[in-house]
CSV table of C-alpha atoms in Angstrom, one decimal:
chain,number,residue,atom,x,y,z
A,26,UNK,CA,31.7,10.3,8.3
A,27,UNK,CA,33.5,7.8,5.9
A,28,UNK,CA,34.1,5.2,8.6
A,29,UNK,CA,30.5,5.5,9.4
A,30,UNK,CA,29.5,5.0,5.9
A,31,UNK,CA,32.2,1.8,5.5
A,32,UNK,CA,30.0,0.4,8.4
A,33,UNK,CA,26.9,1.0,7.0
A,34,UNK,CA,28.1,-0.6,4.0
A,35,UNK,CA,29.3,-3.4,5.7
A,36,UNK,CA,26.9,-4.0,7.7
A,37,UNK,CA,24.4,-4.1,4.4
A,38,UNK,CA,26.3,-5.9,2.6
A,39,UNK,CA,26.8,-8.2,6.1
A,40,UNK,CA,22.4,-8.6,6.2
A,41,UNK,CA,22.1,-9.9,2.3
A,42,UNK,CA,24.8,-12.2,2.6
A,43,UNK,CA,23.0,-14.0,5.8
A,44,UNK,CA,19.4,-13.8,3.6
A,45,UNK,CA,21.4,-15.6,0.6
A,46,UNK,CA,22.5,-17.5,3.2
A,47,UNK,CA,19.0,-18.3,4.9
A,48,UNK,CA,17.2,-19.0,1.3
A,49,UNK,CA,19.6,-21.5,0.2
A,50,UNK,CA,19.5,-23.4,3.8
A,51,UNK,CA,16.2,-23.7,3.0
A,52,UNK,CA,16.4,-25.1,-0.7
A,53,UNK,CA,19.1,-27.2,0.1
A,54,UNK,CA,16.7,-28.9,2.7
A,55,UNK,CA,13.3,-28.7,0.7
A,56,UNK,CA,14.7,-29.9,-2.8
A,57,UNK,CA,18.1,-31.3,-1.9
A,58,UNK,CA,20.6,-29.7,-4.1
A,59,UNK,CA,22.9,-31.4,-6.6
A,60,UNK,CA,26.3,-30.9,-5.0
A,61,UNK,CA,27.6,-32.9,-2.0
A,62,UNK,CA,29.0,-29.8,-0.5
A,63,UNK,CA,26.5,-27.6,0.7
A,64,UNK,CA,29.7,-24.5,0.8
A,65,UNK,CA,30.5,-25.5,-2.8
A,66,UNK,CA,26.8,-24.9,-3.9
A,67,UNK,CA,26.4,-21.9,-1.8
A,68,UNK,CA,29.2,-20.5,-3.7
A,69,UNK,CA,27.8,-21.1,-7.1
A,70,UNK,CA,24.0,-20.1,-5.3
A,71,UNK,CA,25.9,-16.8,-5.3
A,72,UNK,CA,27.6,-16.4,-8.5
A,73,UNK,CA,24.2,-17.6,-10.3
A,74,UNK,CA,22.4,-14.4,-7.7
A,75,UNK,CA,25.2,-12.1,-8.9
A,76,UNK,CA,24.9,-13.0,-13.1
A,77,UNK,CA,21.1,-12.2,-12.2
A,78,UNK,CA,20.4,-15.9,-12.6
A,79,UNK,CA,17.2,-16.6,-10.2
A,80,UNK,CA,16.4,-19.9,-11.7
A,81,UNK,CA,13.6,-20.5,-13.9
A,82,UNK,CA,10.4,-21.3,-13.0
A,83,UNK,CA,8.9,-24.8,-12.8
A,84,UNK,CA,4.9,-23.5,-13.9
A,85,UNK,CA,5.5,-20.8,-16.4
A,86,UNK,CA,8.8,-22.2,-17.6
A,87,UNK,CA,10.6,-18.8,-18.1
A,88,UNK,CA,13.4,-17.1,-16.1
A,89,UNK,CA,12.4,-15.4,-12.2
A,90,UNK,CA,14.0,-12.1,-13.0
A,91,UNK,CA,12.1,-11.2,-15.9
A,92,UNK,CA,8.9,-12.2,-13.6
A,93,UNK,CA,10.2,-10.0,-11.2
A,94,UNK,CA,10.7,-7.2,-13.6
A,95,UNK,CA,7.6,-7.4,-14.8
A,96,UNK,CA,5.3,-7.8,-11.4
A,97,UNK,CA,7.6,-5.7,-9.2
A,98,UNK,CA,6.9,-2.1,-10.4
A,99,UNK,CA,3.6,-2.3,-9.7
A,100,UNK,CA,4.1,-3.3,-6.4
A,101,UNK,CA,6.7,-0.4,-6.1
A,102,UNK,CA,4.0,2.5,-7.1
A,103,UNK,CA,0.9,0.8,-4.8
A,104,UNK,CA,3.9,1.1,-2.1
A,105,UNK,CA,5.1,4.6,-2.7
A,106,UNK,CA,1.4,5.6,-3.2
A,107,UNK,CA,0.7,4.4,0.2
A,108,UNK,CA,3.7,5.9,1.6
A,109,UNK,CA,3.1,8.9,0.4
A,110,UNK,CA,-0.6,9.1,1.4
A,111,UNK,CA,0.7,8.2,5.1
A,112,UNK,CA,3.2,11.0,5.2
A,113,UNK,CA,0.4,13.7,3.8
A,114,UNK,CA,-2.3,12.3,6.8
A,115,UNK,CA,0.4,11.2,9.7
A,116,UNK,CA,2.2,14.7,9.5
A,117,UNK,CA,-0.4,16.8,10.2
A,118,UNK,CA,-2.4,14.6,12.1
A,119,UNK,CA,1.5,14.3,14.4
A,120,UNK,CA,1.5,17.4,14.7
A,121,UNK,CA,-2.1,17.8,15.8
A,122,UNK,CA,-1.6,15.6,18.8
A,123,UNK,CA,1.7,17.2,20.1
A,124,UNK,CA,0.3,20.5,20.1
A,125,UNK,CA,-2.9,19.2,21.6
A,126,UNK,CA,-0.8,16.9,24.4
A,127,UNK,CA,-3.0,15.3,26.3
A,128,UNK,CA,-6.6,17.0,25.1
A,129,UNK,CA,-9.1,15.1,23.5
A,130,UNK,CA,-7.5,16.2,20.0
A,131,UNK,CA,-4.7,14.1,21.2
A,132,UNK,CA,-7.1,11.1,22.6
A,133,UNK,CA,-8.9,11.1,19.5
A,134,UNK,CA,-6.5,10.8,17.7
A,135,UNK,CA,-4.2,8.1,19.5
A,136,UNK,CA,-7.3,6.4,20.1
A,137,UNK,CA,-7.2,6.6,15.6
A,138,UNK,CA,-3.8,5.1,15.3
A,139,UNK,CA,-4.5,2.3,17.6
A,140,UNK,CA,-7.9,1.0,16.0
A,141,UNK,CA,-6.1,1.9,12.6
A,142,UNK,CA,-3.1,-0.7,13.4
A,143,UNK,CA,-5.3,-3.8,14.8
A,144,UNK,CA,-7.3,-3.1,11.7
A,145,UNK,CA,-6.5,-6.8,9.6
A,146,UNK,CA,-5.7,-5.4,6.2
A,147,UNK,CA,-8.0,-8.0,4.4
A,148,UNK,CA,-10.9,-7.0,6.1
A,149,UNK,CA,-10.4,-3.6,5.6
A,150,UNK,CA,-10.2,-4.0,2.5
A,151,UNK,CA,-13.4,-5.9,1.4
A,152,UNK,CA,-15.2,-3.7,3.3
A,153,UNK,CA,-14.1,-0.5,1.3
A,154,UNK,CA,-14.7,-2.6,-2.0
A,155,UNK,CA,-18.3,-3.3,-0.8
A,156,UNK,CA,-18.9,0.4,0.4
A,157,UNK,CA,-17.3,2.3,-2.4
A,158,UNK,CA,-16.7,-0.3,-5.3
A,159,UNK,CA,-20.0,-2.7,-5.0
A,160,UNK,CA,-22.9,0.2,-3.2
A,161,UNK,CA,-21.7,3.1,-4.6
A,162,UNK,CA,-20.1,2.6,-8.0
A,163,UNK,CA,-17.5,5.5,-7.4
A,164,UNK,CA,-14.3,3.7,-8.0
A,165,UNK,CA,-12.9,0.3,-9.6
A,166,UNK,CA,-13.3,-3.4,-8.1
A,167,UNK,CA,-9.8,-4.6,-9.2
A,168,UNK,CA,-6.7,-4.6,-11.9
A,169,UNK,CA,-4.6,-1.9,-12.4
A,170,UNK,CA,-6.2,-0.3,-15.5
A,171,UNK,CA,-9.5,-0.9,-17.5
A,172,UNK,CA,-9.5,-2.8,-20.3
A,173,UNK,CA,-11.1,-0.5,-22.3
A,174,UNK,CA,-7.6,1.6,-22.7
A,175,UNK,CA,-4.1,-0.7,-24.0
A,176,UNK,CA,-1.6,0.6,-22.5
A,177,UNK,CA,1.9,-0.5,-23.1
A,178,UNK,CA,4.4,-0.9,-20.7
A,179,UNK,CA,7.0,1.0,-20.7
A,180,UNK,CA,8.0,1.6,-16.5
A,181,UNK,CA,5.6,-1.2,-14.9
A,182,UNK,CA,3.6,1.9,-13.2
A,183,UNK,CA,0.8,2.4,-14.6
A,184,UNK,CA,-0.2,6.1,-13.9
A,185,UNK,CA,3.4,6.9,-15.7
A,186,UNK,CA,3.1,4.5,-18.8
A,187,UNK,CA,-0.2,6.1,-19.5
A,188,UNK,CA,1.3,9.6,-19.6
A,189,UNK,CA,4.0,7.9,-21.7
A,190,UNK,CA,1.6,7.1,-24.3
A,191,UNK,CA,0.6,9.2,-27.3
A,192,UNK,CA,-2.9,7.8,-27.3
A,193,UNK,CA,-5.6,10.5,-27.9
A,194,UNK,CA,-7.0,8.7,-25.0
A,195,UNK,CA,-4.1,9.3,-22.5
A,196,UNK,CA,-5.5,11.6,-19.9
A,197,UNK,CA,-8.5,9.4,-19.7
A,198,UNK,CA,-6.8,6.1,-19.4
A,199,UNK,CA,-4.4,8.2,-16.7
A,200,UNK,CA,-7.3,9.1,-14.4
A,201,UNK,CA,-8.6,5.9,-14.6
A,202,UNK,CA,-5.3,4.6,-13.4
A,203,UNK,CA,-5.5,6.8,-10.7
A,204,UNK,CA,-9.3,5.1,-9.7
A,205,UNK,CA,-7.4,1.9,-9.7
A,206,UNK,CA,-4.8,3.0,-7.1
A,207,UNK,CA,-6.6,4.7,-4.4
A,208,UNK,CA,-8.6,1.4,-2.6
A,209,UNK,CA,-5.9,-0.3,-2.4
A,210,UNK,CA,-3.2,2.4,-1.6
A,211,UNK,CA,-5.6,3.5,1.2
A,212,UNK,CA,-5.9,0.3,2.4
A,213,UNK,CA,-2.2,-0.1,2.2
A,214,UNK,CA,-1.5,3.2,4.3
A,215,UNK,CA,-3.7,3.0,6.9
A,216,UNK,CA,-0.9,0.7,9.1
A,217,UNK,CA,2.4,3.4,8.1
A,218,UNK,CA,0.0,6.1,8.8
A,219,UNK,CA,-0.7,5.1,12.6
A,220,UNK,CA,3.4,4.6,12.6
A,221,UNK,CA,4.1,8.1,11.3
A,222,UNK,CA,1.6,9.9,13.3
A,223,UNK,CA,3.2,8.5,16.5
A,224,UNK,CA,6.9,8.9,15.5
A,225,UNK,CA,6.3,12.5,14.2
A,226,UNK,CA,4.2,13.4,17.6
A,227,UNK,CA,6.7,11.7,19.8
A,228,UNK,CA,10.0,14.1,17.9
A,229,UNK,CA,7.6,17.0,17.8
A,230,UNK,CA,7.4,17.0,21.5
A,231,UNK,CA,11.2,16.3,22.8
A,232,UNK,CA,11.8,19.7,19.8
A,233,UNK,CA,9.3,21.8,21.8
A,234,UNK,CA,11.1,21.3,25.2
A,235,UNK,CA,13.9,22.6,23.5
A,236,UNK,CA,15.6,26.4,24.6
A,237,UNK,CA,15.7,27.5,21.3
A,238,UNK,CA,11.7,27.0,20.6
A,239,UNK,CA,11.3,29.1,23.9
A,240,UNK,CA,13.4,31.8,23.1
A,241,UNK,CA,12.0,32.3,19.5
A,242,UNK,CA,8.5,32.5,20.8
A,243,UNK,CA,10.0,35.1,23.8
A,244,UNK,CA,11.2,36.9,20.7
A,245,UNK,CA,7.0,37.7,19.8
A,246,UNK,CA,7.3,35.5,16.7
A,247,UNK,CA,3.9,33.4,15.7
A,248,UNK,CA,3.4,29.9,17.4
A,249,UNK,CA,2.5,28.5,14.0
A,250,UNK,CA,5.8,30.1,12.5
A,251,UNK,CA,8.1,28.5,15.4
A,252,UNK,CA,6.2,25.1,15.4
A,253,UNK,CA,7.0,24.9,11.0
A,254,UNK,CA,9.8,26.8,10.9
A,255,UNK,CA,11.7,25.3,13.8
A,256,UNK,CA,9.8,22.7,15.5
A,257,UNK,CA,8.7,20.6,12.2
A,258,UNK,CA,11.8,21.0,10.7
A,259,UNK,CA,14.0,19.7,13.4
A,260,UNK,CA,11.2,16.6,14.5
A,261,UNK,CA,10.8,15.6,11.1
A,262,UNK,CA,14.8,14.2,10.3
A,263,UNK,CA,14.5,12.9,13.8
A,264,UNK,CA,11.3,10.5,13.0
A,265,UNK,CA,13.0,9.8,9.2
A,266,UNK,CA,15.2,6.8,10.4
A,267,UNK,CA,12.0,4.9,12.1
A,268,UNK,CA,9.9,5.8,9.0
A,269,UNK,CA,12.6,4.4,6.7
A,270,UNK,CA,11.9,0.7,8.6
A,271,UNK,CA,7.9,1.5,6.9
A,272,UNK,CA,8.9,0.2,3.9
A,273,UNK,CA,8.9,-3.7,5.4
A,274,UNK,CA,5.4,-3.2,6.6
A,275,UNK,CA,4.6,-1.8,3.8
A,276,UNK,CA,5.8,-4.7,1.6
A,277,UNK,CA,4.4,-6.9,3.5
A,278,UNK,CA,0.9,-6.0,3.4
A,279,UNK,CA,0.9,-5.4,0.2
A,280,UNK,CA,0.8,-8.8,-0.4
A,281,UNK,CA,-2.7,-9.1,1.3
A,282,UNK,CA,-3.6,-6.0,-0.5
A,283,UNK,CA,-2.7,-7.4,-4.0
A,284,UNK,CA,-4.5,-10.6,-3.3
A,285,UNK,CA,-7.9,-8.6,-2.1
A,286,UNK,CA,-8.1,-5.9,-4.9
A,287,UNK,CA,-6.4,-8.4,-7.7
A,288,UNK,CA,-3.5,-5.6,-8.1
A,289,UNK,CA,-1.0,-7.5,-10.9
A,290,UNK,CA,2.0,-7.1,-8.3
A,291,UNK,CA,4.9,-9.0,-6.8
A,292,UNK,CA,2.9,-10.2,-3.8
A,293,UNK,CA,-0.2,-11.8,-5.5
A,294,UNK,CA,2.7,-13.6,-8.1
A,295,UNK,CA,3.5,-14.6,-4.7
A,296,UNK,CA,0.9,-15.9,-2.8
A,297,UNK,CA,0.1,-17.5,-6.5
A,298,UNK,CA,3.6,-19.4,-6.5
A,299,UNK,CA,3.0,-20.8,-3.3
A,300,UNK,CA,-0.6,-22.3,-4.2
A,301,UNK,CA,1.6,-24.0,-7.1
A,302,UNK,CA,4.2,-24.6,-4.8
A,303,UNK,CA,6.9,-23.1,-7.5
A,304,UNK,CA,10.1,-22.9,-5.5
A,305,UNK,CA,12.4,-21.1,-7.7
A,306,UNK,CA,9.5,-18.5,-8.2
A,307,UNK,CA,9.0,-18.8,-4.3
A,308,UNK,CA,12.4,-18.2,-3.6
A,309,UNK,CA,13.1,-15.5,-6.2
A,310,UNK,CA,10.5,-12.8,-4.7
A,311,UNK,CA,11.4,-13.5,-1.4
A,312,UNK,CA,14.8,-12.4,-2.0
A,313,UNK,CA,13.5,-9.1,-4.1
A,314,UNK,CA,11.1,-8.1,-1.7
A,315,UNK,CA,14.1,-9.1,1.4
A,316,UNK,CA,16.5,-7.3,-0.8
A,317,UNK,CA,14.8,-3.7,-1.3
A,318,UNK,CA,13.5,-3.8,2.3
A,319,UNK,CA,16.9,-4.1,3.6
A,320,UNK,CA,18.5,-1.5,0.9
A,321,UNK,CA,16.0,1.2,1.5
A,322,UNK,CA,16.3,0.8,5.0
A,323,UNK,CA,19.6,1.5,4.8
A,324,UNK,CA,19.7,4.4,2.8
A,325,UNK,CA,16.8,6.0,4.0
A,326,UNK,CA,19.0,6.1,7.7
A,327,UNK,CA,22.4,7.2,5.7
A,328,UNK,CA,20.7,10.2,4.0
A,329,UNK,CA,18.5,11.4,7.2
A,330,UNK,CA,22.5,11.3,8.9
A,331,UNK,CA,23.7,13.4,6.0
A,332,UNK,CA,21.1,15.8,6.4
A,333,UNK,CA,20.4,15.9,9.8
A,334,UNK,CA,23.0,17.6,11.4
A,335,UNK,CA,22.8,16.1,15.3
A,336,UNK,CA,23.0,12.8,13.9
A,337,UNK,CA,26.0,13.7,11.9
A,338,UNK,CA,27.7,15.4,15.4
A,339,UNK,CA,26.7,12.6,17.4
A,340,UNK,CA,28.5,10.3,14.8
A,341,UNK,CA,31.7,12.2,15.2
A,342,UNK,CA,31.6,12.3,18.7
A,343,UNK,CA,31.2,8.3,18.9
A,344,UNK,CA,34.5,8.1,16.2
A,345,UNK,CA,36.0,11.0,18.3
């Protein structure tokens, strides 16, 4: 297990220095760079990454990492949000479909997932705004929190800080960033959600051909007992590495999403950058956002091998 972990690491380690490698290949080319050697100024590119030194940017005229700081934990609770909305939905509806094989539950619902991922995000999204935002009134257009309530930040996520608070108003000014969050979060799910449901249905069914599902239903126990008890709980660790790749599609499209519902995050600072053609800012959240995708990745697939126990014996029988 510790030679599989030395790899992992490796291999991690391996991925960022080839992105570090990739963004200064392109700034070298695009701005030119002040040193003749291009290895002598990918060495310093590196020290300045490792001192936390992301260069400053050319608009605002203050240092990347405290823009990064400041943008990128809101774009970390629209993504968790969304994450966690596509687990609660794509579970079930998984399930649904594997128990239901090839019914019209199962149709329907594969029929869901595809219309659900050719779904453009944008789209989706300024049609919600107009349905629920613009017709209906029920929830907020934009932002992250209403003006009415000042809120400082503490975390970056909003339906946190306003907890933090010891404002009289703090429940209020919670709820309301609550409002904020759920447009754009659902928006945000809807393409992990289609992933899960198929991943989760897909595990669900090679666990039910199993010999130990048949026996414990020989045994008179309840289906619904055997399919959580045993079924779910074997399916679900086998879908977790495939899940764990979410979190790039889920980055990604949070940077359409941040644009459409004004969301104060790390994509629309962006998309923002690039209209003002601000390398350094450019070149800093790429990096971030490269960064965490390729770290939770990873760690996502080293803790479903810790506590999935075939992946662990298959891992020793590779090393064996």
């Amino acid at each position: 297990m510790l030679l599989y972990l030395l790899r992992r690491f490796a291999l991690l380690l391996s991925t960022l220095l080839m992105l570090t490698l990739v963004a200064y290949a392109l700034e070298f080319q695009l701005q030119g760079a002040p040193q003749a050697n291009f290895i002598d100024g990918y060495g310093q590119f590196i020290s300045q990454l490792a001192a936390g030194d992301f260069g400053v940017s050319s608009v605002s005229g203050l240092p990347i990492l405290g823009a990064l700081g400041q943008y990128f934990p809101a774009t970390l609770e629209l993504c968790l949000a969304a994450f966690i909305i596509s687990l609660l939905v794509g579970v079930p509806a998984g399930t649904w479909a594997a128990l239901h094989l090839n019914r019209w539950q199962d149709a329907t619902i594969l029929t869901g997932t595809l219309i659900g991922y050719s779904v453009p995000v944008f789209w989706l999204g300024i049609l919600l705004v107009t349905f629920f935002s613009l017709n209906l009134g029920w929830l907020p257009v934009s932002g992250q929190l209403s003006l009415l309530y000042d809120t400082q930040q503490v975390t970056g996520i909003m339906t946190i800080d306003t907890l933090l608070t010891d404002s009289p108003y703090r429940w209020p000014a919670f709820f309301d960033a609550l409002s904020h969050l759920v447009l754009p979060a659902l928006v945000l799910a809807i393409v992990p959600t289609t992933e899960v449901i198929r991943q989760i249905r897909s595990a669900l069914l090679d666990v039910l051909k199993q010999n130990y599902i048949r026996a414990a239903l020989t045994k008179g126990l309840s289906e619904n007992y055997v399919i959580l008890r045993h079924g779910l709980r074997n399916a679900f660790p086998m879908a977790i590495p495939t899940l764990g790749l979410q979190f790039g599609t889920v980055l990604t499209s949070a940077i359409m999403t941040e644009v459409v519902f004004d969301w104060p995050g790390l994509g629309r600072w962006l998309i923002t950058s690039i209209a003002l053609q601000d390398y350094a800012a450019i070149k800093g959240g790429t990096l971030a956002i490269a960064t965490f995708t390729i770290v939770a990745s990873a760690t996502i697939e080293v803790l479903s091998t810790l506590i999935y126990p075939a992946r662990r014996r298959a891992i020793y029988a590779s090393q064996g």
